[in-house]
Short mmCIF file of C-alpha atoms in Angstrom, two decimals:
data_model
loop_
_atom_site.label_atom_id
_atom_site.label_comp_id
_atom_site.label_asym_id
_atom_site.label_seq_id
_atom_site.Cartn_x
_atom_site.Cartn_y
_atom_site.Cartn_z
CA UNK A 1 100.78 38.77 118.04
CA UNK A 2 99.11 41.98 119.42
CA UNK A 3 96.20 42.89 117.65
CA UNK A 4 93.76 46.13 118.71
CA UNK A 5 90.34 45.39 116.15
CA UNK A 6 87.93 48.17 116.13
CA UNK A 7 84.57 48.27 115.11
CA UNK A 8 81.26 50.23 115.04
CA UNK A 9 81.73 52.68 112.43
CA UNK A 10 79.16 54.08 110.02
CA UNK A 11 77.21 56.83 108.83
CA UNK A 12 75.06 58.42 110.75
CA UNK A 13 73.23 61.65 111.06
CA UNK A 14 74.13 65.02 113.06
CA UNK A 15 72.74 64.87 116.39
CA UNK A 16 72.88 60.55 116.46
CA UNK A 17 74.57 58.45 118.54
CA UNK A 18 77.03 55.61 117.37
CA UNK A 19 79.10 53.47 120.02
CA UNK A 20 82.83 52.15 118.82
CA UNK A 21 84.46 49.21 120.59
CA UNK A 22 87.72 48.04 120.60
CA UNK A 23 89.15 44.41 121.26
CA UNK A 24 92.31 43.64 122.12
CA UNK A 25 94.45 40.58 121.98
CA UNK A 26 97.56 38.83 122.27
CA UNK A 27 98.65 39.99 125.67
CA UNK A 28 97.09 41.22 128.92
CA UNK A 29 95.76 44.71 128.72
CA UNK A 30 94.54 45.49 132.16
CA UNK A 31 97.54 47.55 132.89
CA UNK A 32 97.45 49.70 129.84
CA UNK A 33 96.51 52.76 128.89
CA UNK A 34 93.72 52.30 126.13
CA UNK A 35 91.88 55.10 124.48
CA UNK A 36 90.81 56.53 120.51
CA UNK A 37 92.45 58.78 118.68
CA UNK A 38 90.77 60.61 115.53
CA UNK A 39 91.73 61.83 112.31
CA UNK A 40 89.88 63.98 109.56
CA UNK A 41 91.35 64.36 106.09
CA UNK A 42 93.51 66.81 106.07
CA UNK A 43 94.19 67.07 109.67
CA UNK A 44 96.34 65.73 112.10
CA UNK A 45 95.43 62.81 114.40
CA UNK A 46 93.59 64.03 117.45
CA UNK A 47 93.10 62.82 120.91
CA UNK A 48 89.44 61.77 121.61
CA UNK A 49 89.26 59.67 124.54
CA UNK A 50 91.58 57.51 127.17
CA UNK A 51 91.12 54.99 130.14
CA UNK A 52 94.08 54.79 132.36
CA UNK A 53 94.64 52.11 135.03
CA UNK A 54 95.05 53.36 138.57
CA UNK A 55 95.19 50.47 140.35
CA UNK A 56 93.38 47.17 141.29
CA UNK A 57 90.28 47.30 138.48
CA UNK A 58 90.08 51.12 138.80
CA UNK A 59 90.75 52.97 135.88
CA UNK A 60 90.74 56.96 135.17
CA UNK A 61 89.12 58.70 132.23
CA UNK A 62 90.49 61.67 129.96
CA UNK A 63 87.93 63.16 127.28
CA UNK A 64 89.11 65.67 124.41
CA UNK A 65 87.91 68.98 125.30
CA UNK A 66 86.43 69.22 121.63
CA UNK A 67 84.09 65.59 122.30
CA UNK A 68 83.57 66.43 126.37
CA UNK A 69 80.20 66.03 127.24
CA UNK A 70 79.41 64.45 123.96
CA UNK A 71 81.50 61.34 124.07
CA UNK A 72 82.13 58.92 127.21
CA UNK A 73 84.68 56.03 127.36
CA UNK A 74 84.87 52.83 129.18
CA UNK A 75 86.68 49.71 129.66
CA UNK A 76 85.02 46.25 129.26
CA UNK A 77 84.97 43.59 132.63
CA UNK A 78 87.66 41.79 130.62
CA UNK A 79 89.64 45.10 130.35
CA UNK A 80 91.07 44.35 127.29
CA UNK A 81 87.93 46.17 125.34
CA UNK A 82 87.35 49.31 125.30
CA UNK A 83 84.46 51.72 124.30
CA UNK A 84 83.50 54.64 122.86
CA UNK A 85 80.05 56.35 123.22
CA UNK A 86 79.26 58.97 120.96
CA UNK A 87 76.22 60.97 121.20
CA UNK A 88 75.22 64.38 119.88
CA UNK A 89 77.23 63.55 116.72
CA UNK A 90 78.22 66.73 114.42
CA UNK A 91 79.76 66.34 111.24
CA UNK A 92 82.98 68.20 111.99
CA UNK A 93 83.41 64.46 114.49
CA UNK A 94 83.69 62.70 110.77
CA UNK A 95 87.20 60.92 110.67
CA UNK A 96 88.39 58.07 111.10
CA UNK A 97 88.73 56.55 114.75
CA UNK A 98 91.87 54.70 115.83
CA UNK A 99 92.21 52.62 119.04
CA UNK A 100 95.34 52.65 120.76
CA UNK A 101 96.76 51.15 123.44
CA UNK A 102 99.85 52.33 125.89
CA UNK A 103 101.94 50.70 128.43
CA UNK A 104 103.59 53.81 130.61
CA UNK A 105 101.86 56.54 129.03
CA UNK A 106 102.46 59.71 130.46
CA UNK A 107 101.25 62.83 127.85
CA UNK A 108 97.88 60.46 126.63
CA UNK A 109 96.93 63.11 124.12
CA UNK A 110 100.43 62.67 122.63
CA UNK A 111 99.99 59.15 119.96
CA UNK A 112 103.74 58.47 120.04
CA UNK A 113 103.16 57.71 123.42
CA UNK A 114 101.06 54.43 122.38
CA UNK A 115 102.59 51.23 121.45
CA UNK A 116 99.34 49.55 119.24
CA UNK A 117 96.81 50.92 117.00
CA UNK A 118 94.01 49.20 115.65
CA UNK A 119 93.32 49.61 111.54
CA UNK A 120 90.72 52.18 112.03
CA UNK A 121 87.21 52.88 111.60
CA UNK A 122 85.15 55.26 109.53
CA UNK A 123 82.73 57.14 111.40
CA UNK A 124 80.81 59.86 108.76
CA UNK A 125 78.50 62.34 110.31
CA UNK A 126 76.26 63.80 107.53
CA UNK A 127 74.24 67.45 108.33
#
């Protein structure tokens, strides 16, 4: 059974710095597309983040242009976890944060394009 857990989520005030992770089990990852996704009451989900394998143990990274230079992401040595670093936090990056993970992903900021999502986490950014 496939299971993408999340964790790291919390309050924390503009301007701090909060880092997500991701775990993944029940089959081998390495190969996948895995990356967060975001969404805000209200809103629809949003594209934050994505690694992409390339080949061997090299992997590519896509940032949302509303979190670049803000947030970074990066895949675990076990590349089934993956990370998200989030620095300069604002509140309008309050949502909730989903981990997903793809096998032949071609548009990453497009979520139908993922085959597992994690639960979620809260992230809250007060001013």
């Amino acid at each position: 059974q496939v299971q993408l857990v999340e964790s790291g989520g919390g309050l924390v005030q503009a301007g701090g710095s909060l880092r997500l992770s991701c775990a993944a089990s029940g089959r081998t990852f390495s190969t996948y597309a895995m990356g967060w996704f975001r969404q805000a009451p209200g809103k629809e989900r949003e594209f934050v983040a994505v690694t992409r394998w390339r080949s061997g143990s090299t992997y590519s990274a896509y940032i949302g242009d509303s979190v670049k230079g803000r947030f970074t992401i990066s895949r675990g040595n076990a590349k089934n976890t993956v990370y998200l670093q989030m620095n300069s936090l604002k509140p309008e990056d309050t949502a909730v944060y989903y981990c997903a993970a793809g096998s032949g992903v071609a548009d990453f900021r497009q979520d139908g394009e993922y085959d597992y999502w994690g639960q979620g986490t809260q992230v809250t950014v007060s001013s």
